[in-house]
Structure formats: C-alpha cells, structure tokens
Amino acid sequence: RKEVEQDPGPFNVPEGATVAFNCTYSNSASQSFFWYRQDCRKEPKLLMSVYSSGNEDGRFTAQLNRASQYISLLIRDSKLSDSATYLCAVSPKTSYDKVIFGPGTSLSVIP
Amino acid sequence: DAMVIQNPRYQVTQFGKPVTLSCSQTLNHNVMYWYQQKSSQAPKLLFHYYDKDFNNEADTPDNFQSRRPNTSFCFLDIRSPGLGDAAMYLCATSRVAGDYEQYFGPGTRLTVT
C-alpha cells in the first residue's frame, strides 16, 4: 500500500460546481497535513494546511479524519482558474522528517 | 521576488554524461529538498539537508548525489544519467522539516538523449 493515495481523477466539472477530493494515508503517526496545488508544468504551491478541527479559506475547506486516516478538500463554486492538479502531502512525524506527497488529482473546470 | 531559484530551467544531457543541477534560496531556510517528478506522478523525495545534515532516501539510486556548500545553495549531481532519469527536478526549502510549508523552485526539466 502506498503511503499517500488520492482519488484517481481526472475530475471534469462545470463552473460553479462543488467538488471534493479525498486523500488517504497509511502512517497513523502522521502529524501534519497539507494540500498543494500544481499547475501544468509548474512547481507545487501550498494551498492550505489541514488542521485537526478542519479549516476554511474562502471557497476551500479542508478536513482531517484521523480515525479513518484521510483528509479531504472541498472546493465550492468552482472557477476556471481552479483547474490544476491537487496534491495532498503528509508529514509522518513532527520535526526532522520528510513530507510524502500523493500522486495528485487533476481537476478541469469547464465553462 | 524569487525565493527559490533553480538553474538551468531546462537541461539536455547525453546518456551517461554527468550533469549538475543547482538550487539557491533567499529565505535562509534550514532545510533543502530535492524531488524527482515524472509526468502524472507524485514528487518523489531523493534526499534532504537539515542544515549540513544529509538525509538520503533508502531508494534513491547511488547515481544521484548532492552537495550543500552553504545555507543558500544546494546541488544535485547525476553521475551517469540514464533515459529513466528524464524528469522534472524540484528543489524545495522549509524553515524546519515536516511541520512547515515547503517552498518550491520552478524546477529543472531534464532530458536525456
């Protein structure tokens, strides 16, 4: 089993739609969780960190479920500019440790 | 304001010809990472430095080496590139490992002919 897995995608949604991505992780000791956005042929950029209580940033909501070992990203009112690949990232332990990226889920928002 | 800079952005090398990719940062971050990313795949961590402390991933081939002469610079050396090493190479930094956002450079796209 891979350490971090994501919905295979691609997701093709119309403008204005709500779309949700899930990401599962295998290491129950994981402490930190992130969603990154990667545009085509560009570098990943942090979209948001994921906190235990869940967090929201405008149209984006991230949630963490430790019991089931998954994180989710909800995008409301999708814009054309949201088209990108969304990578989840998990840090196995606090401090001095690496971040493991998932393979990403591709989103295309269609006019 | 460029914070993580990678040079060159595109590199073409011949099979077996050594190549060096460079990364510099203006963030004064402690940690620098090198990732390999192939099309439609996750960035794969090759190694990282916490200050001068080098951490190699168990599955990183010996063909890949790294140097960090100072806080600002980090190099990726590929001693004998094979066709399978063609990929995007991403450098990233973070203030400390794990808990903090990683800042990525624009990447170097390596082609092996």
PDB file of C-alpha atoms in Angstrom:
ATOM      1  CA  ARG A   1       0.000   0.000   0.000  1.00  0.00           C
ATOM      2  CA  LYS A   2       1.335   3.433  -0.912  1.00  0.00           C
ATOM      3  CA  GLU A   3       1.907   5.856   1.933  1.00  0.00           C
ATOM      4  CA  VAL A   4      -0.363   8.514   0.457  1.00  0.00           C
ATOM      5  CA  GLU A   5      -3.123   7.791  -2.025  1.00  0.00           C
ATOM      6  CA  GLN A   6      -5.563  10.056  -3.789  1.00  0.00           C
ATOM      7  CA  ASP A   7      -8.686   9.826  -5.909  1.00  0.00           C
ATOM      8  CA  PRO A   8      -7.525   8.871  -9.403  1.00  0.00           C
ATOM      9  CA  GLY A   9      -9.309  11.633 -11.290  1.00  0.00           C
ATOM     10  CA  PRO A  10      -9.423  13.441 -13.559  1.00  0.00           C
ATOM     11  CA  PHE A  11     -12.367  15.440 -12.336  1.00  0.00           C
ATOM     12  CA  ASN A  12     -14.151  17.437 -15.031  1.00  0.00           C
ATOM     13  CA  VAL A  13     -16.713  19.781 -13.520  1.00  0.00           C
ATOM     14  CA  PRO A  14     -18.727  22.771 -14.776  1.00  0.00           C
ATOM     15  CA  GLU A  15     -18.096  26.243 -13.444  1.00  0.00           C
ATOM     16  CA  GLY A  16     -19.920  26.828 -10.200  1.00  0.00           C
ATOM     17  CA  ALA A  17     -19.917  23.186  -9.173  1.00  0.00           C
ATOM     18  CA  THR A  18     -18.749  21.848  -5.843  1.00  0.00           C
ATOM     19  CA  VAL A  19     -16.052  19.204  -5.978  1.00  0.00           C
ATOM     20  CA  ALA A  20     -14.428  17.145  -3.249  1.00  0.00           C
ATOM     21  CA  PHE A  21     -11.134  15.277  -3.207  1.00  0.00           C
ATOM     22  CA  ASN A  22     -10.069  12.649  -0.746  1.00  0.00           C
ATOM     23  CA  CYS A  23      -6.620  11.552   0.295  1.00  0.00           C
ATOM     24  CA  THR A  24      -5.750   8.584   2.489  1.00  0.00           C
ATOM     25  CA  TYR A  25      -2.525   7.985   4.358  1.00  0.00           C
ATOM     26  CA  SER A  26      -1.143   4.789   5.807  1.00  0.00           C
ATOM     27  CA  ASN A  27       1.011   6.017   8.706  1.00  0.00           C
ATOM     28  CA  SER A  28      -1.180   6.550  11.736  1.00  0.00           C
ATOM     29  CA  ALA A  29       1.636   8.552  13.372  1.00  0.00           C
ATOM     30  CA  SER A  30       1.337  11.285  10.751  1.00  0.00           C
ATOM     31  CA  GLN A  31       1.129  14.698  12.293  1.00  0.00           C
ATOM     32  CA  SER A  32       0.975  17.350   9.619  1.00  0.00           C
ATOM     33  CA  PHE A  33      -1.183  17.534   6.547  1.00  0.00           C
ATOM     34  CA  PHE A  34      -1.241  19.838   3.565  1.00  0.00           C
ATOM     35  CA  TRP A  35      -2.934  20.453   0.252  1.00  0.00           C
ATOM     36  CA  TYR A  36      -0.748  21.761  -2.560  1.00  0.00           C
ATOM     37  CA  ARG A  37      -1.813  22.981  -5.961  1.00  0.00           C
ATOM     38  CA  GLN A  38       0.287  22.284  -9.027  1.00  0.00           C
ATOM     39  CA  ASP A  39      -0.415  23.931 -12.352  1.00  0.00           C
ATOM     40  CA  CYS A  40       0.662  22.205 -15.538  1.00  0.00           C
ATOM     41  CA  ARG A  41       4.459  22.105 -15.836  1.00  0.00           C
ATOM     42  CA  LYS A  42       4.847  24.323 -12.770  1.00  0.00           C
ATOM     43  CA  GLU A  43       6.001  23.751  -9.231  1.00  0.00           C
ATOM     44  CA  PRO A  44       3.647  22.806  -6.370  1.00  0.00           C
ATOM     45  CA  LYS A  45       2.442  25.662  -4.200  1.00  0.00           C
ATOM     46  CA  LEU A  46       0.833  25.397  -0.805  1.00  0.00           C
ATOM     47  CA  LEU A  47      -2.930  25.787  -0.953  1.00  0.00           C
ATOM     48  CA  MET A  48      -3.626  25.198   2.712  1.00  0.00           C
ATOM     49  CA  SER A  49      -2.507  23.323   5.767  1.00  0.00           C
ATOM     50  CA  VAL A  50      -5.042  20.967   7.315  1.00  0.00           C
ATOM     51  CA  TYR A  51      -5.754  21.320  10.992  1.00  0.00           C
ATOM     52  CA  SER A  52      -7.386  18.807  13.288  1.00  0.00           C
ATOM     53  CA  SER A  53     -10.510  20.882  13.651  1.00  0.00           C
ATOM     54  CA  GLY A  54     -10.842  21.461   9.923  1.00  0.00           C
ATOM     55  CA  ASN A  55     -10.257  24.800   8.289  1.00  0.00           C
ATOM     56  CA  GLU A  56     -11.701  27.005   5.627  1.00  0.00           C
ATOM     57  CA  ASP A  57     -10.168  29.559   3.311  1.00  0.00           C
ATOM     58  CA  GLY A  58     -12.727  31.240   1.110  1.00  0.00           C
ATOM     59  CA  ARG A  59     -14.155  28.630  -1.236  1.00  0.00           C
ATOM     60  CA  PHE A  60     -11.808  25.939   0.029  1.00  0.00           C
ATOM     61  CA  THR A  61     -12.453  23.705   3.028  1.00  0.00           C
ATOM     62  CA  ALA A  62     -10.047  21.093   4.332  1.00  0.00           C
ATOM     63  CA  GLN A  63     -10.908  18.399   6.825  1.00  0.00           C
ATOM     64  CA  LEU A  64      -8.970  15.733   8.660  1.00  0.00           C
ATOM     65  CA  ASN A  65     -10.321  12.414   9.869  1.00  0.00           C
ATOM     66  CA  ARG A  66      -7.630  10.760  11.991  1.00  0.00           C
ATOM     67  CA  ALA A  67      -9.697   7.694  12.812  1.00  0.00           C
ATOM     68  CA  SER A  68     -10.119   6.821   9.160  1.00  0.00           C
ATOM     69  CA  GLN A  69      -6.769   8.315   8.155  1.00  0.00           C
ATOM     70  CA  TYR A  70      -7.949  10.595   5.418  1.00  0.00           C
ATOM     71  CA  ILE A  71      -8.021  14.247   4.561  1.00  0.00           C
ATOM     72  CA  SER A  72     -10.387  15.965   2.201  1.00  0.00           C
ATOM     73  CA  LEU A  73     -10.528  19.144   0.178  1.00  0.00           C
ATOM     74  CA  LEU A  74     -13.823  20.719  -0.815  1.00  0.00           C
ATOM     75  CA  ILE A  75     -13.948  23.412  -3.471  1.00  0.00           C
ATOM     76  CA  ARG A  76     -17.173  25.360  -3.726  1.00  0.00           C
ATOM     77  CA  ASP A  77     -18.288  27.500  -6.670  1.00  0.00           C
ATOM     78  CA  SER A  78     -15.514  26.205  -8.925  1.00  0.00           C
ATOM     79  CA  LYS A  79     -13.758  28.728 -11.156  1.00  0.00           C
ATOM     80  CA  LEU A  80     -11.942  28.106 -14.408  1.00  0.00           C
ATOM     81  CA  SER A  81      -8.781  29.172 -12.594  1.00  0.00           C
ATOM     82  CA  ASP A  82      -9.145  26.255 -10.175  1.00  0.00           C
ATOM     83  CA  SER A  83      -8.109  23.875 -12.965  1.00  0.00           C
ATOM     84  CA  ALA A  84      -4.914  22.259 -11.720  1.00  0.00           C
ATOM     85  CA  THR A  85      -3.602  19.148 -10.023  1.00  0.00           C
ATOM     86  CA  TYR A  86      -4.164  18.983  -6.286  1.00  0.00           C
ATOM     87  CA  LEU A  87      -1.560  17.142  -4.260  1.00  0.00           C
ATOM     88  CA  CYS A  88      -2.042  16.096  -0.698  1.00  0.00           C
ATOM     89  CA  ALA A  89       1.032  15.885   1.475  1.00  0.00           C
ATOM     90  CA  VAL A  90       1.560  14.176   4.805  1.00  0.00           C
ATOM     91  CA  SER A  91       4.355  14.508   7.297  1.00  0.00           C
ATOM     92  CA  PRO A  92       4.915  11.232   9.135  1.00  0.00           C
ATOM     93  CA  LYS A  93       6.190  12.715  12.403  1.00  0.00           C
ATOM     94  CA  THR A  94       6.858  16.078  13.892  1.00  0.00           C
ATOM     95  CA  SER A  95      10.242  17.594  13.247  1.00  0.00           C
ATOM     96  CA  TYR A  96      13.186  16.393  11.216  1.00  0.00           C
ATOM     97  CA  ASP A  97      11.089  14.367   8.895  1.00  0.00           C
ATOM     98  CA  LYS A  98      10.032  14.462   5.351  1.00  0.00           C
ATOM     99  CA  VAL A  99       6.745  15.176   3.674  1.00  0.00           C
ATOM    100  CA  ILE A 100       5.232  12.481   1.492  1.00  0.00           C
ATOM    101  CA  PHE A 101       3.227  13.649  -1.492  1.00  0.00           C
ATOM    102  CA  GLY A 102       0.315  11.868  -3.059  1.00  0.00           C
ATOM    103  CA  PRO A 103       0.159  11.436  -6.843  1.00  0.00           C
ATOM    104  CA  GLY A 104      -2.346  14.232  -7.195  1.00  0.00           C
ATOM    105  CA  THR A 105      -5.849  14.580  -8.550  1.00  0.00           C
ATOM    106  CA  SER A 106      -6.395  16.518 -11.736  1.00  0.00           C
ATOM    107  CA  LEU A 107      -9.256  18.988 -11.864  1.00  0.00           C
ATOM    108  CA  SER A 108     -10.596  20.611 -15.009  1.00  0.00           C
ATOM    109  CA  VAL A 109     -13.289  23.237 -14.594  1.00  0.00           C
ATOM    110  CA  ILE A 110     -15.281  23.578 -17.790  1.00  0.00           C
ATOM    111  CA  PRO A 111     -17.115  26.735 -18.905  1.00  0.00           C
TER     112      PRO A 111
ATOM    113  CA  ASP B   1      10.937  38.279  -5.685  1.00  0.00           C
ATOM    114  CA  ALA B   2      12.372  34.879  -6.471  1.00  0.00           C
ATOM    115  CA  MET B   3      12.831  32.906  -3.272  1.00  0.00           C
ATOM    116  CA  VAL B   4      13.930  29.500  -4.581  1.00  0.00           C
ATOM    117  CA  ILE B   5      15.854  29.664  -7.806  1.00  0.00           C
ATOM    118  CA  GLN B   6      16.801  26.737  -9.970  1.00  0.00           C
ATOM    119  CA  ASN B   7      19.241  26.722 -12.836  1.00  0.00           C
ATOM    120  CA  PRO B   8      19.023  25.819 -15.553  1.00  0.00           C
ATOM    121  CA  ARG B   9      15.282  25.584 -16.176  1.00  0.00           C
ATOM    122  CA  TYR B  10      15.863  23.126 -18.995  1.00  0.00           C
ATOM    123  CA  GLN B  11      18.807  20.793 -19.297  1.00  0.00           C
ATOM    124  CA  VAL B  12      19.596  18.365 -22.057  1.00  0.00           C
ATOM    125  CA  THR B  13      22.321  15.838 -21.452  1.00  0.00           C
ATOM    126  CA  GLN B  14      23.573  12.747 -23.167  1.00  0.00           C
ATOM    127  CA  PHE B  15      23.199   9.269 -21.820  1.00  0.00           C
ATOM    128  CA  GLY B  16      25.969   8.725 -19.287  1.00  0.00           C
ATOM    129  CA  LYS B  17      27.228  12.324 -19.296  1.00  0.00           C
ATOM    130  CA  PRO B  18      27.367  13.807 -15.785  1.00  0.00           C
ATOM    131  CA  VAL B  19      25.099  16.734 -15.111  1.00  0.00           C
ATOM    132  CA  THR B  20      24.693  19.134 -12.197  1.00  0.00           C
ATOM    133  CA  LEU B  21      21.527  20.990 -11.315  1.00  0.00           C
ATOM    134  CA  SER B  22      21.647  23.927  -8.954  1.00  0.00           C
ATOM    135  CA  CYS B  23      19.306  25.478  -6.445  1.00  0.00           C
ATOM    136  CA  SER B  24      19.624  28.625  -4.389  1.00  0.00           C
ATOM    137  CA  GLN B  25      17.343  30.224  -1.843  1.00  0.00           C
ATOM    138  CA  THR B  26      16.955  33.662  -0.333  1.00  0.00           C
ATOM    139  CA  LEU B  27      14.740  32.509   2.532  1.00  0.00           C
ATOM    140  CA  ASN B  28      17.544  31.412   4.855  1.00  0.00           C
ATOM    141  CA  HIS B  29      15.651  28.173   5.490  1.00  0.00           C
ATOM    142  CA  ASN B  30      17.309  25.330   7.322  1.00  0.00           C
ATOM    143  CA  VAL B  31      16.027  22.529   5.146  1.00  0.00           C
ATOM    144  CA  MET B  32      16.543  21.975   1.449  1.00  0.00           C
ATOM    145  CA  TYR B  33      14.999  19.117  -0.507  1.00  0.00           C
ATOM    146  CA  TRP B  34      15.464  17.563  -3.921  1.00  0.00           C
ATOM    147  CA  TYR B  35      12.493  15.858  -5.559  1.00  0.00           C
ATOM    148  CA  GLN B  36      12.150  13.994  -8.816  1.00  0.00           C
ATOM    149  CA  GLN B  37       8.772  14.263 -10.509  1.00  0.00           C
ATOM    150  CA  LYS B  38       7.735  12.332 -13.585  1.00  0.00           C
ATOM    151  CA  SER B  39       4.613  13.012 -15.566  1.00  0.00           C
ATOM    152  CA  SER B  40       1.373  12.473 -13.609  1.00  0.00           C
ATOM    153  CA  GLN B  41       3.290  11.191 -10.586  1.00  0.00           C
ATOM    154  CA  ALA B  42       3.926  12.465  -7.090  1.00  0.00           C
ATOM    155  CA  PRO B  43       7.104  14.385  -6.395  1.00  0.00           C
ATOM    156  CA  LYS B  44       9.495  11.731  -5.126  1.00  0.00           C
ATOM    157  CA  LEU B  45      11.916  12.816  -2.428  1.00  0.00           C
ATOM    158  CA  LEU B  46      15.509  11.972  -3.301  1.00  0.00           C
ATOM    159  CA  PHE B  47      17.239  13.498  -0.272  1.00  0.00           C
ATOM    160  CA  HIS B  48      17.199  16.487   2.002  1.00  0.00           C
ATOM    161  CA  TYR B  49      19.563  18.540   4.115  1.00  0.00           C
ATOM    162  CA  TYR B  50      18.768  19.829   7.553  1.00  0.00           C
ATOM    163  CA  ASP B  51      21.485  22.447   7.727  1.00  0.00           C
ATOM    164  CA  LYS B  52      24.559  20.338   6.894  1.00  0.00           C
ATOM    165  CA  ASP B  53      22.974  17.082   7.966  1.00  0.00           C
ATOM    166  CA  PHE B  54      22.385  14.990   4.840  1.00  0.00           C
ATOM    167  CA  ASN B  55      19.437  12.583   4.703  1.00  0.00           C
ATOM    168  CA  ASN B  56      19.306  10.150   1.833  1.00  0.00           C
ATOM    169  CA  GLU B  57      16.143   8.247   0.963  1.00  0.00           C
ATOM    170  CA  ALA B  58      16.658   4.483   1.022  1.00  0.00           C
ATOM    171  CA  ASP B  59      15.517   4.037  -2.559  1.00  0.00           C
ATOM    172  CA  THR B  60      17.500   6.908  -4.077  1.00  0.00           C
ATOM    173  CA  PRO B  61      19.946   5.430  -6.586  1.00  0.00           C
ATOM    174  CA  ASP B  62      23.667   5.896  -5.959  1.00  0.00           C
ATOM    175  CA  ASN B  63      23.761   7.677  -9.292  1.00  0.00           C
ATOM    176  CA  PHE B  64      22.285  10.703  -7.525  1.00  0.00           C
ATOM    177  CA  GLN B  65      24.467  12.775  -5.226  1.00  0.00           C
ATOM    178  CA  SER B  66      24.004  16.107  -3.538  1.00  0.00           C
ATOM    179  CA  ARG B  67      26.105  18.896  -2.087  1.00  0.00           C
ATOM    180  CA  ARG B  68      25.181  21.799   0.108  1.00  0.00           C
ATOM    181  CA  PRO B  69      28.217  24.066   0.427  1.00  0.00           C
ATOM    182  CA  ASN B  70      26.341  26.718   2.409  1.00  0.00           C
ATOM    183  CA  THR B  71      22.843  27.628   3.591  1.00  0.00           C
ATOM    184  CA  SER B  72      21.848  29.224   0.326  1.00  0.00           C
ATOM    185  CA  PHE B  73      22.979  26.684  -2.254  1.00  0.00           C
ATOM    186  CA  CYS B  74      22.311  23.044  -2.944  1.00  0.00           C
ATOM    187  CA  PHE B  75      23.366  20.943  -5.936  1.00  0.00           C
ATOM    188  CA  LEU B  76      22.092  17.733  -7.445  1.00  0.00           C
ATOM    189  CA  ASP B  77      24.688  15.698  -9.306  1.00  0.00           C
ATOM    190  CA  ILE B  78      23.634  12.889 -11.599  1.00  0.00           C
ATOM    191  CA  ARG B  79      26.784  10.941 -12.287  1.00  0.00           C
ATOM    192  CA  SER B  80      25.655   8.844 -15.227  1.00  0.00           C
ATOM    193  CA  PRO B  81      22.192   9.834 -16.409  1.00  0.00           C
ATOM    194  CA  GLY B  82      20.062   7.150 -17.922  1.00  0.00           C
ATOM    195  CA  LEU B  83      16.951   7.538 -20.043  1.00  0.00           C
ATOM    196  CA  GLY B  84      14.868   6.781 -16.958  1.00  0.00           C
ATOM    197  CA  ASP B  85      16.268   9.829 -15.203  1.00  0.00           C
ATOM    198  CA  ALA B  86      14.487  12.193 -17.546  1.00  0.00           C
ATOM    199  CA  ALA B  87      12.110  14.104 -15.284  1.00  0.00           C
ATOM    200  CA  MET B  88      11.391  17.402 -13.602  1.00  0.00           C
ATOM    201  CA  TYR B  89      13.729  18.001 -10.667  1.00  0.00           C
ATOM    202  CA  LEU B  90      12.275  20.200  -7.985  1.00  0.00           C
ATOM    203  CA  CYS B  91      14.189  21.894  -5.213  1.00  0.00           C
ATOM    204  CA  ALA B  92      12.273  22.967  -2.136  1.00  0.00           C
ATOM    205  CA  THR B  93      13.027  24.605   1.174  1.00  0.00           C
ATOM    206  CA  SER B  94      11.336  24.794   4.534  1.00  0.00           C
ATOM    207  CA  ARG B  95      12.101  26.570   7.745  1.00  0.00           C
ATOM    208  CA  VAL B  96      12.212  23.269   9.598  1.00  0.00           C
ATOM    209  CA  ALA B  97      11.294  19.808   8.388  1.00  0.00           C
ATOM    210  CA  GLY B  98       7.854  18.276   8.347  1.00  0.00           C
ATOM    211  CA  ASP B  99       5.580  20.769  10.006  1.00  0.00           C
ATOM    212  CA  TYR B 100       6.108  23.710   7.774  1.00  0.00           C
ATOM    213  CA  GLU B 101       5.225  24.770   4.284  1.00  0.00           C
ATOM    214  CA  GLN B 102       7.680  23.829   1.600  1.00  0.00           C
ATOM    215  CA  TYR B 103       8.615  26.463  -0.936  1.00  0.00           C
ATOM    216  CA  PHE B 104       9.407  25.043  -4.327  1.00  0.00           C
ATOM    217  CA  GLY B 105      11.611  26.355  -7.057  1.00  0.00           C
ATOM    218  CA  PRO B 106      10.336  26.345 -10.650  1.00  0.00           C
ATOM    219  CA  GLY B 107      12.133  23.086 -11.372  1.00  0.00           C
ATOM    220  CA  THR B 108      14.654  21.917 -13.923  1.00  0.00           C
ATOM    221  CA  ARG B 109      13.329  19.734 -16.695  1.00  0.00           C
ATOM    222  CA  LEU B 110      15.987  17.200 -17.595  1.00  0.00           C
ATOM    223  CA  THR B 111      16.053  15.485 -20.958  1.00  0.00           C
ATOM    224  CA  VAL B 112      18.436  12.599 -21.579  1.00  0.00           C
ATOM    225  CA  THR B 113      19.268  11.807 -25.187  1.00  0.00           C
TER     226      THR B 113
END
